[in-house]
XYZ file of C-alpha atoms in Angstrom:
741
model
C 0.002 -0.001 0.001
C 1.383 3.372 -0.971
C 2.059 6.027 1.628
C -0.738 8.200 0.194
C -3.265 5.347 0.352
C -2.162 4.516 3.872
C -2.814 8.134 4.888
C -6.253 8.064 3.281
C -7.065 4.804 5.040
C -5.937 6.133 8.415
C -7.882 9.362 7.905
C -11.001 7.416 6.927
C -10.626 5.090 9.938
C -10.098 8.011 12.280
C -13.089 9.871 10.873
C -15.221 6.774 11.243
C -14.088 6.274 14.821
C -14.922 9.868 15.643
C -18.348 9.509 14.058
C -19.034 6.304 15.998
C -17.755 7.834 19.245
C -19.790 10.959 18.634
C -22.837 8.846 17.952
C -22.319 6.878 21.165
C -21.878 10.076 23.161
C -24.902 11.640 21.491
C -26.927 8.518 22.165
C -25.747 8.414 25.776
C -26.657 12.079 26.151
C -30.018 11.432 24.529
C -30.668 8.522 26.885
C -29.903 10.594 29.978
C -32.973 11.516 32.039
C -34.149 15.014 31.231
C -35.462 17.420 33.865
C -39.029 18.034 32.753
C -40.366 21.499 33.498
C -43.667 23.228 32.874
C -43.575 26.061 30.373
C -46.341 28.650 30.612
C -47.833 30.352 27.571
C -45.625 33.393 28.157
C -42.522 31.163 28.158
C -41.960 31.198 31.923
C -40.559 27.908 33.248
C -41.719 26.235 36.441
C -40.874 23.055 38.296
C -42.611 23.760 41.619
C -45.666 25.728 42.636
C -48.249 25.956 45.385
C -51.911 25.067 45.003
C -54.197 25.834 47.926
C -52.448 24.294 50.933
C -50.421 21.903 48.785
C -46.842 22.128 47.518
C -46.620 20.760 43.979
C -43.928 19.403 41.655
C -44.236 18.999 37.907
C -43.414 15.428 36.990
C -41.961 13.697 33.908
C -45.471 12.496 33.030
C -46.565 16.079 32.468
C -48.740 16.373 35.566
C -48.494 18.290 38.834
C -48.240 16.107 41.957
C -48.509 17.037 45.613
C -45.107 16.782 47.265
C -43.891 16.336 50.829
C -40.585 18.170 51.124
C -37.964 16.265 53.152
C -34.583 17.822 53.679
C -31.758 19.154 55.780
C -30.326 22.583 56.420
C -26.745 22.854 55.212
C -24.133 25.126 56.752
C -21.282 26.785 54.901
C -18.352 25.867 57.106
C -16.234 23.160 58.737
C -14.301 22.899 62.045
C -11.653 25.559 62.533
C -13.530 28.046 60.369
C -16.311 30.599 60.594
C -19.135 30.841 58.026
C -17.706 33.892 56.285
C -14.539 31.961 55.448
C -16.352 29.481 53.131
C -13.805 26.631 53.417
C -15.911 23.898 51.758
C -14.595 22.229 48.604
C -16.229 20.527 45.637
C -15.302 17.161 47.159
C -17.072 18.117 50.406
C -20.250 19.083 48.595
C -20.331 16.051 46.277
C -19.745 13.659 49.178
C -22.453 15.314 51.251
C -24.977 15.478 48.397
C -24.762 11.719 47.983
C -25.115 11.085 51.712
C -28.057 13.493 51.930
C -29.860 11.835 49.040
C -29.150 8.382 50.506
C -30.839 9.696 53.652
C -34.042 9.996 51.653
C -34.036 13.785 51.492
C -35.172 15.577 48.361
C -33.934 19.080 49.210
C -31.136 21.036 50.837
C -31.773 24.425 52.353
C -28.926 26.943 52.450
C -29.195 30.157 54.442
C -27.156 32.445 52.254
C -25.264 32.547 48.986
C -22.475 29.963 48.987
C -19.339 30.100 46.910
C -19.718 29.318 43.161
C -18.461 25.775 43.800
C -21.690 24.884 45.628
C -23.873 25.600 42.600
C -21.549 24.003 40.041
C -21.118 20.922 42.259
C -24.886 20.528 42.675
C -25.453 20.758 38.915
C -22.656 18.242 38.303
C -24.074 15.920 40.952
C -27.589 16.061 39.475
C -26.528 15.572 35.891
C -28.164 12.417 34.538
C -30.132 11.616 37.716
C -33.769 10.641 37.488
C -34.351 12.047 40.976
C -32.281 15.220 41.399
C -31.427 16.757 44.735
C -33.009 20.215 44.863
C -32.149 23.216 46.992
C -33.963 26.065 48.713
C -32.011 29.306 48.525
C -32.065 31.456 51.626
C -31.444 35.189 51.448
C -29.772 36.571 54.548
C -31.226 39.772 56.006
C -29.161 42.599 57.577
C -29.919 40.915 60.911
C -27.460 42.719 63.161
C -28.415 46.142 61.823
C -32.115 45.370 62.201
C -31.610 44.429 65.855
C -29.355 47.416 66.494
C -31.648 50.027 64.949
C -34.946 48.348 65.853
C -36.449 49.731 62.655
C -36.790 47.895 59.338
C -37.234 51.188 57.513
C -34.012 52.676 58.890
C -31.527 54.138 56.417
C -29.780 51.691 54.088
C -31.303 48.506 55.585
C -33.716 47.928 52.721
C -31.026 48.882 50.209
C -28.617 46.346 51.690
C -31.342 43.688 51.715
C -32.154 44.300 48.063
C -28.479 44.071 47.158
C -28.391 40.671 48.861
C -31.481 39.620 46.888
C -29.837 40.675 43.626
C -26.719 38.741 44.576
C -28.670 35.590 45.418
C -30.760 35.547 42.255
C -27.853 36.259 39.925
C -25.688 33.667 41.699
C -28.340 30.944 41.393
C -28.708 31.624 37.674
C -24.953 31.713 37.073
C -24.874 35.362 36.129
C -22.716 37.109 38.714
C -19.225 38.448 39.222
C -19.043 39.227 42.917
C -15.878 40.937 44.150
C -14.124 39.555 47.210
C -15.329 41.013 50.505
C -14.311 39.795 53.951
C -16.915 37.513 55.478
C -19.042 37.192 52.341
C -19.218 34.793 49.404
C -17.697 35.965 46.165
C -16.385 34.864 42.792
C -17.531 34.207 39.249
C -20.902 32.445 39.177
C -21.174 30.804 35.773
C -23.288 27.701 36.466
C -27.035 28.076 36.056
C -28.545 26.082 38.928
C -32.053 27.537 38.510
C -33.600 24.285 37.304
C -32.683 22.624 40.622
C -34.038 25.453 42.769
C -37.151 24.517 44.747
C -38.016 27.819 46.440
C -36.775 31.149 47.774
C -36.526 31.574 51.563
C -36.186 35.276 52.355
C -34.790 36.701 55.604
C -33.927 35.450 59.072
C -35.805 35.028 62.355
C -37.334 38.412 63.213
C -36.520 40.156 66.472
C -39.930 40.845 68.091
C -38.846 44.199 69.552
C -37.699 45.347 66.128
C -40.969 44.256 64.499
C -43.068 45.916 67.195
C -41.109 49.164 67.049
C -41.224 49.216 63.229
C -45.006 48.888 63.360
C -45.328 51.721 65.886
C -42.901 54.151 64.269
C -44.244 53.628 60.765
C -47.943 53.215 61.469
C -48.755 55.460 58.494
C -46.894 53.359 55.909
C -49.255 52.803 52.963
C -50.268 49.359 51.741
C -47.570 48.016 49.436
C -48.793 47.097 45.953
C -46.186 45.371 43.827
C -45.833 43.611 40.513
C -45.940 40.082 41.947
C -46.495 40.470 45.716
C -48.541 42.993 47.683
C -49.496 43.651 51.258
C -53.124 42.993 52.133
C -55.416 45.573 53.697
C -54.569 44.033 57.092
C -50.793 44.082 56.583
C -48.743 45.778 59.276
C -45.930 48.181 58.339
C -43.399 45.362 58.832
C -45.461 42.961 56.718
C -45.681 45.586 53.959
C -41.878 45.888 54.153
C -41.626 42.123 53.718
C -44.097 42.167 50.827
C -41.870 44.630 49.001
C -38.810 42.398 49.479
C -40.639 39.284 48.255
C -41.849 41.276 45.285
C -38.328 42.463 44.571
C -37.086 38.855 44.647
C -39.811 37.813 42.219
C -39.041 40.688 39.829
C -35.351 39.758 39.845
C -36.063 36.093 39.152
C -38.540 36.834 36.394
C -35.683 38.349 34.378
C -34.310 34.816 34.006
C -37.605 33.374 32.800
C -38.445 31.340 35.908
C -40.985 31.391 38.729
C -40.403 29.544 41.998
C -42.459 29.433 45.193
C -41.642 32.177 47.695
C -41.570 32.271 51.472
C -40.026 34.268 54.281
C -38.426 32.987 57.468
C -40.589 32.992 60.581
C -40.501 31.385 64.019
C -42.672 30.720 67.058
C -41.706 34.051 68.648
C -43.482 36.001 65.873
C -46.143 33.443 64.945
C -49.854 34.158 64.506
C -51.016 32.387 67.683
C -51.690 33.698 71.173
C -49.741 31.978 73.951
C -51.311 32.798 77.323
C -48.940 30.456 79.163
C -45.719 31.982 77.794
C -44.033 33.844 80.685
C -41.888 36.237 78.631
C -43.701 39.172 77.057
C -41.283 39.445 74.130
C -41.960 35.832 73.091
C -45.613 36.690 72.431
C -45.290 40.401 71.685
C -46.096 40.665 68.000
C -47.078 38.601 64.974
C -45.692 38.473 61.457
C -48.514 36.978 59.406
C -47.793 35.351 56.042
C -51.510 35.624 55.204
C -51.147 39.403 55.042
C -48.943 39.150 51.949
C -50.585 38.166 48.674
C -49.036 36.889 45.440
C -50.056 38.867 42.358
C -49.587 37.238 38.959
C -47.048 34.808 40.395
C -47.915 31.262 39.366
C -44.970 29.865 41.319
C -46.984 30.505 44.446
C -46.257 31.292 48.056
C -46.115 29.406 51.350
C -45.485 29.967 55.056
C -42.257 28.725 56.695
C -41.594 28.341 60.400
C -38.700 27.298 62.590
C -40.300 25.207 65.350
C -38.353 23.407 68.073
C -39.968 21.398 70.910
C -38.238 23.318 73.729
C -38.174 26.997 72.760
C -39.776 29.269 73.788
C -40.646 28.054 77.286
C -44.314 27.806 76.297
C -43.621 24.281 74.987
C -42.697 23.293 78.520
C -45.133 25.252 80.659
C -48.092 26.568 78.602
C -51.125 24.571 79.781
C -53.052 25.421 76.602
C -50.676 23.168 74.675
C -51.101 20.226 77.054
C -53.942 18.628 75.110
C -52.411 15.635 73.287
C -50.675 12.707 74.979
C -48.151 10.348 73.418
C -47.987 6.570 73.823
C -46.138 7.028 77.136
C -48.929 9.191 78.525
C -46.852 12.387 78.363
C -48.072 15.579 76.768
C -46.875 16.116 73.211
C -46.961 19.905 73.208
C -45.080 19.960 69.902
C -47.870 18.122 68.101
C -50.464 20.309 69.792
C -48.660 23.438 68.635
C -48.376 22.134 65.078
C -52.089 21.399 65.054
C -53.002 24.909 66.205
C -50.619 26.577 63.775
C -51.716 24.552 60.747
C -55.368 25.373 61.483
C -54.563 29.037 60.873
C -53.330 28.325 57.337
C -56.141 26.376 55.718
C -55.547 27.782 52.240
C -51.763 27.968 51.956
C -48.950 25.436 52.480
C -46.848 25.570 55.637
C -43.374 24.070 55.981
C -41.334 23.552 59.127
C -37.936 24.560 57.804
C -36.016 24.146 61.071
C -36.552 21.615 63.852
C -34.539 18.980 65.714
C -32.460 18.252 68.802
C -28.678 18.029 69.293
C -26.531 15.081 70.407
C -24.616 17.087 72.990
C -23.683 16.628 76.628
C -24.825 20.168 77.387
C -28.467 21.237 77.741
C -29.897 24.735 77.444
C -33.704 24.367 77.374
C -36.153 21.754 78.613
C -38.951 20.282 76.519
C -41.877 18.034 77.355
C -41.319 14.295 77.120
C -37.552 14.670 77.331
C -37.331 16.596 74.048
C -34.696 18.880 75.545
C -32.203 21.073 73.749
C -29.317 18.713 74.402
C -28.413 15.924 76.782
C -29.091 13.233 74.123
C -26.851 10.569 72.714
C -26.992 9.948 68.970
C -29.628 7.211 69.198
C -31.865 9.421 71.327
C -31.260 12.331 68.950
C -32.385 10.191 66.027
C -35.461 8.892 67.836
C -36.574 12.411 68.770
C -35.808 13.874 65.335
C -37.795 11.049 63.741
C -40.736 11.570 66.088
C -40.777 15.319 65.373
C -40.696 14.597 61.647
C -43.618 12.217 62.019
C -45.601 14.850 63.926
C -44.984 17.369 61.128
C -46.010 14.864 58.463
C -49.105 13.681 60.339
C -50.380 17.224 60.873
C -50.507 17.914 57.145
C -47.523 20.181 56.673
C -45.985 20.566 53.238
C -42.459 19.800 54.367
C -39.950 19.181 57.135
C -36.359 20.419 56.834
C -34.219 19.176 59.690
C -31.677 21.317 61.481
C -29.129 20.228 60.472
C -26.722 18.346 58.244
C -23.298 18.864 59.846
C -22.043 19.759 63.319
C -20.759 23.336 63.527
C -17.989 24.077 66.008
C -18.275 27.873 65.715
C -21.832 27.975 67.118
C -22.723 29.371 70.546
C -25.582 29.127 73.011
C -26.726 31.325 75.875
C -25.653 29.267 78.870
C -22.056 28.551 77.798
C -21.350 31.837 76.002
C -20.154 33.516 79.220
C -17.558 30.745 79.646
C -16.199 30.480 76.092
C -13.381 33.007 76.270
C -11.978 34.362 73.986
C -15.219 34.214 72.008
C -13.443 34.540 68.677
C -11.731 31.149 69.162
C -14.889 29.038 69.467
C -14.304 27.426 66.062
C -10.928 26.022 67.171
C -12.319 23.544 69.701
C -15.413 21.454 70.228
C -17.215 22.339 73.445
C -19.608 19.423 73.921
C -21.424 21.463 76.578
C -22.582 23.879 73.855
C -25.528 22.056 72.322
C -25.762 24.332 69.271
C -22.525 22.832 67.946
C -23.928 19.300 67.703
C -27.265 19.355 65.861
C -25.841 17.575 62.812
C -26.562 14.126 61.450
C -22.952 14.266 60.274
C -20.532 14.332 63.210
C -17.441 16.484 63.012
C -15.403 14.467 65.480
C -12.313 15.883 67.221
C -8.859 14.704 66.209
C -8.369 11.663 68.474
C -11.848 10.175 68.192
C -10.953 8.010 65.192
C -7.868 6.728 66.996
C -9.084 6.224 70.559
C -12.107 4.107 71.407
C -13.318 4.606 74.963
C -13.707 0.988 76.046
C -11.351 0.585 79.007
C -8.625 -0.941 76.852
C -5.463 1.079 76.330
C -3.918 -0.887 73.472
C -5.061 1.722 70.916
C -3.005 4.343 72.780
C 0.103 2.540 71.506
C -0.794 3.669 67.980
C -0.604 7.356 68.895
C 2.518 9.345 68.144
C 4.948 9.071 71.030
C 5.120 12.840 71.406
C 1.305 13.007 71.772
C 1.258 10.949 74.979
C 2.574 11.912 78.408
C 3.249 9.033 80.805
C 3.451 9.476 84.578
C 4.690 6.698 86.844
C 4.516 8.161 90.305
C 4.728 6.335 93.619
C 1.053 5.560 94.215
C 0.216 2.175 95.665
C -2.199 0.482 93.311
C -1.431 2.659 90.259
C 1.305 1.522 87.854
C 1.084 4.438 85.440
C -1.123 7.184 84.109
C -1.197 8.274 80.450
C -2.518 11.585 79.190
C -3.314 12.980 75.753
C -5.835 15.423 74.316
C -7.643 16.683 71.245
C -9.976 19.558 70.355
C -12.768 18.300 72.640
C -11.328 16.249 75.488
C -8.518 15.525 77.899
C -7.951 11.740 77.725
C -6.579 9.806 80.712
C -5.677 6.119 80.800
C -4.619 4.371 84.017
C -3.094 0.966 84.553
C -3.695 -0.333 88.086
C -2.016 -3.108 90.051
C -5.286 -4.978 90.408
C -8.481 -5.232 88.330
C -10.677 -2.200 89.013
C -13.872 -2.982 90.918
C -16.071 0.086 91.554
C -17.952 -1.852 94.223
C -14.754 -2.032 96.245
C -12.688 0.954 95.128
C -13.265 4.592 94.168
C -10.820 6.197 91.737
C -10.476 9.951 91.895
C -8.357 12.463 90.001
C -8.090 16.027 91.219
C -7.157 18.744 88.740
C -5.165 21.881 89.496
C -4.808 24.643 86.906
C -4.797 27.867 88.957
C -3.818 29.135 92.383
C -6.857 28.756 94.617
C -9.548 26.117 94.740
C -10.778 23.821 97.460
C -9.249 21.079 99.576
C -11.135 17.815 98.895
C -11.411 17.168 102.610
C -14.496 14.963 102.402
C -12.965 12.836 99.620
C -9.368 12.908 100.881
C -9.785 12.922 104.685
C -6.687 13.541 106.744
C -4.747 14.732 103.705
C -3.768 18.261 102.702
C -2.605 19.601 99.362
C -0.269 22.561 98.958
C -2.938 24.242 96.835
C -6.637 23.748 96.248
C -8.139 21.837 93.358
C -10.449 23.277 90.701
C -12.253 20.021 89.951
C -12.392 16.411 91.129
C -13.160 13.510 88.781
C -14.818 10.593 90.583
C -15.057 7.143 88.973
C -16.946 4.514 90.889
C -20.501 3.246 90.801
C -22.500 4.578 87.880
C -24.586 6.892 90.057
C -21.545 8.556 91.615
C -19.216 8.947 88.624
C -18.962 12.648 87.861
C -16.869 15.806 87.657
C -17.390 18.190 90.561
C -16.240 21.789 90.760
C -14.701 23.664 93.705
C -17.140 25.775 95.714
C -15.276 29.051 95.117
C -14.765 28.170 91.447
C -18.364 27.111 90.726
C -19.251 29.002 87.529
C -22.975 28.434 87.908
C -23.123 29.924 91.412
C -20.764 32.766 90.601
C -22.821 33.834 87.600
C -26.315 33.285 88.978
C -25.692 33.710 92.731
C -25.929 36.862 94.838
C -22.863 38.486 93.248
C -24.165 37.832 89.734
C -27.770 37.634 88.578
C -28.942 36.754 92.105
C -31.261 33.949 91.017
C -30.099 30.979 93.113
C -31.864 30.452 96.487
C -29.762 31.355 99.547
C -30.030 27.872 101.096
C -28.385 26.404 98.022
C -25.560 28.925 98.187
C -24.859 28.086 101.836
C -23.808 24.495 101.090
C -20.704 23.597 103.125
C -19.516 20.984 100.640
C -16.122 21.993 99.212
C -17.112 20.601 95.802
C -20.393 21.078 93.952
C -22.117 19.277 91.084
C -21.099 20.758 87.706
C -24.300 22.484 86.548
C -25.536 24.545 83.599
C -28.525 26.870 83.819
C -31.509 25.795 81.691
C -34.109 28.336 82.804
C -33.672 31.725 84.435
C -35.728 33.067 87.307
C -38.860 34.863 86.098
C -40.668 37.373 88.288
C -43.699 39.608 87.550
C -44.145 42.386 86.546
C -41.128 41.815 84.290
C -42.717 38.550 83.177
C -46.281 37.313 82.946
C -45.742 34.606 85.551
C -43.164 33.502 88.100
C -40.812 30.597 87.483
C -37.776 29.477 89.477
C -34.183 29.334 88.331
C -33.359 25.844 87.041
C -30.040 24.113 86.356
C -29.023 20.652 85.113
C -26.052 18.570 86.250
C -23.855 18.092 83.170
C -20.878 16.728 85.108
C -22.246 13.183 85.295
C -19.819 10.764 83.618
C -21.540 7.996 81.669
C -19.832 4.601 81.591
C -19.994 2.589 78.362
C -18.115 2.478 75.099
C -17.790 4.586 71.981
C -17.226 1.415 69.925
C -20.099 0.964 67.456
C -22.457 -1.975 67.633
C -21.927 -2.856 71.303
C -24.721 -3.242 73.834
C -23.365 -0.335 75.869
C -22.408 1.874 72.926
C -23.206 5.489 73.678
C -21.911 8.620 71.993
C -21.911 10.391 75.384
C -19.640 7.771 76.965
C -17.027 9.352 79.235
C -15.272 6.347 80.778
C -14.902 2.584 81.033
C -12.737 0.016 82.794
C -11.461 -3.373 81.650
C -9.472 -5.535 84.051
C -6.790 -3.336 85.586
C -7.162 -0.559 82.999
C -9.356 2.536 83.283
C -9.927 4.980 80.424
C -11.724 8.332 80.363
C -12.268 11.476 78.312
C -13.214 14.690 80.101
C -14.660 17.704 78.217
C -12.437 20.777 78.407
C -15.019 23.076 79.923
C -15.670 20.689 82.830
C -11.998 21.246 83.697
C -12.387 25.026 83.708
C -11.091 25.908 80.254
C -12.573 28.812 78.320
C -10.345 27.991 75.351
C -7.999 24.995 75.418
C -6.540 25.947 72.027
C -4.761 28.892 73.673
C -4.556 27.336 77.192
C -7.031 29.852 78.605
C -8.524 28.835 81.954
C -11.355 30.725 83.624
C -10.113 32.786 86.578
C -11.327 33.012 90.151
C -12.643 36.232 91.598
C -15.635 38.472 91.098
C -17.101 38.833 87.645
C -16.776 42.115 85.751
C -20.045 43.996 86.252
C -21.341 40.861 87.951
C -21.714 39.244 84.526
C -18.371 38.689 82.771
C -15.764 36.006 83.497
C -12.083 36.482 82.750
C -9.423 33.983 81.690
C -5.700 33.644 82.135
C -3.098 31.612 80.252
C -2.025 28.554 82.243
C 0.873 26.155 81.922
C -1.426 23.137 81.774
C -3.094 20.766 84.243
C -1.697 18.982 87.269
C -3.502 15.665 87.812
C -3.641 14.173 91.319
C -4.832 10.545 91.268
C -5.845 8.572 94.340
C -7.649 5.342 95.236
C -10.019 4.857 98.159
C -10.811 1.383 99.493
C -14.515 1.403 100.385
C -14.277 -1.114 103.222
C -11.102 0.049 104.973
C -11.274 3.752 103.917
C -7.550 3.424 103.160
C -6.268 5.974 100.646
C -3.436 5.476 98.165
C -2.193 8.812 96.851
C 0.982 10.472 95.520
C 1.866 11.660 99.034
C 2.490 8.105 100.212
C 2.563 7.933 104.023
C 2.721 11.721 104.337
C -0.333 13.731 105.281
C 0.611 16.611 102.964
C 1.491 16.789 99.294
C 3.306 19.532 97.440
C 1.592 19.709 94.044
C 4.751 21.141 92.526
C 6.341 17.708 92.862
C 3.827 16.379 90.331
C 4.249 16.891 86.575
C 2.083 19.358 84.697
C 0.340 18.028 81.620
C 0.847 20.715 78.999
C 0.375 21.134 75.257
C 1.172 23.546 72.493
C -1.477 26.105 71.455
C -3.068 25.281 68.139
C -4.369 27.321 65.204
C -5.231 24.370 62.945
C -7.701 21.679 63.951
C -7.844 17.984 63.162
C -11.240 16.372 62.711
C -12.969 13.495 60.980
C -16.454 13.076 59.542
C -18.804 10.310 60.614
C -22.468 9.632 59.990
C -24.134 9.557 63.391
C -26.478 6.818 64.515
C -29.208 9.461 64.219
C -28.624 9.462 60.440
C -29.905 5.903 60.166
C -32.885 6.721 62.388
C -33.835 9.622 60.119
C -33.304 7.510 57.002
C -35.820 5.005 58.341
C -38.198 7.847 59.171
C -38.020 9.353 55.682
C -38.602 5.915 54.147
C -42.064 5.863 55.729
C -43.001 9.211 54.206
C -43.495 9.198 50.438
C -42.313 12.296 48.602
C -45.473 12.272 46.497
C -49.062 11.674 47.466
C -50.647 8.779 45.621
C -54.144 9.634 44.478
């Protein structure tokens, strides 16, 4: 064959191959599932709409079907970062999208505009899927400025809000170049994600004082009449303000040829119901009523959205008017009762619960009926409660349930640990398991050692740690061979090897901790012995009902903050306790006294220092995510949360100081060298004590080593689907996304 013929043959073969390949690719593309949308006569596209009190999706068969929205709220950050830093990657999003869809969810709600990678990753993830994962786009309001000025019509607030609306709409439709600005998302948005948008969710939870003041100051504001949304004749000044913002969102979206359902964020505090049993005036001060805003020529429709938790406000716990429905255990289900009352107000428009749930945290901050507290749950309990709340929402005819939330968020804060987390700007660098807000996720963000160390009473896994990460102490204590110490972003870990198998029926193991000058002598636990300095806390390991962390009387944060020198809410008889060490408590309800409140209620606190024995190993009979300690033969293993040891920020070795609080309200911290641990054993029958002082009656703490560590700026963490994930997956399985006629 000549060279010229060979060239022709090769060219022909190559052309044929390209044609075949192109045909295969074209056929593959043709065979891919197409997202079917409804196109109105004017060319507007729609995938979702509302119809009466139903939320509807347009299906591939060309019909509209009633939909039950099941989803999770998704945050924009990871451990060691704050939301404005936007650290999430494409790999993070793609991994999470798959896990969320495997959960049985059909939607993700985001609170604000994410980086461009979120939208491009979601489009890439959905490409070719018969059942895409949709998203609800939240639009963040100028929340801090609204609270500060107490007036929605104040200068520049509406302008800033509209700029955020423009940003959100253009970002969703891949039509934005947003310059970098500290604390805000930015970049080139080139991916059109509009076909996977389910709805717009405008604003944040409204401060009742701001709403009330806006209504009073602007009582003469005229009724807003817009292109697509208007205020009704009954609309308050604040509701007219909201109508204008919804209308502005609709006008912006219409430019891209789409219509999606609209809603605004609301919560129990500004709901449309009266709550005669709610003790705080501000929690029942004013209503923001979705019925006072009307869609005009907006076929995408409109629905009401509420954040509803079973423990906040206090009305869920104490309002007798909600104590009308009992569960299978005979306890009042005030959550279901509330849902029933709220839904009855919205007979002709859909209502979604777009935030609800409980955290899997050691700490508690509010009490709910039937044990549905804000915290104090292990992961199984979290899943059971989340599933039961979801079922209540579904059974009461709501259009959707969006769980709070997908991932744990270390940067979060809550009211009863905020005074102790110092410096406040380092919250994201450690996991305070006493702050329940950090642990709402179905996806755990575990601290650095959790993958390596299983709390099961066996210390063999400690041998796998880096040598420099473990401190070993072999002091002269009869009965104790050695004590190992290590730490991570959430806990101080201690492992002891004893001479004999540990038997809590016969022996009590205690470890005192010393971080600062001051403290109490553990005279009732260490009789006849004196330390050169007081202890801040004492860890007791024995029978299950006595294992706990106790705090020195003069160091007791709860009494210092809420006692006579602080808020003065704790009864005098409680303050007069002679015990040198107190239970480690967190406030869960403050003292309420008329006329400042509608009714009187006492100060309440919960013991969070109790140490649960079990294992963190999965699949065991005693598996429990709140496990603090376990023993096995002559080995004892524990993990103690940093705050229980007095740390306001372990990442910078900041311990909370003694002394009066600034203005009776503010704690201070100081940098410490570390922690001195003082172990001792007490024989229950003979009362004999084995301690580092040997036969001496006094002990100089300076003769003991100080466990110290280097400050950290970078965190180590690992992801893990919690046991609550599986519980919610089972719950969603029972609830079809579409109603079968």
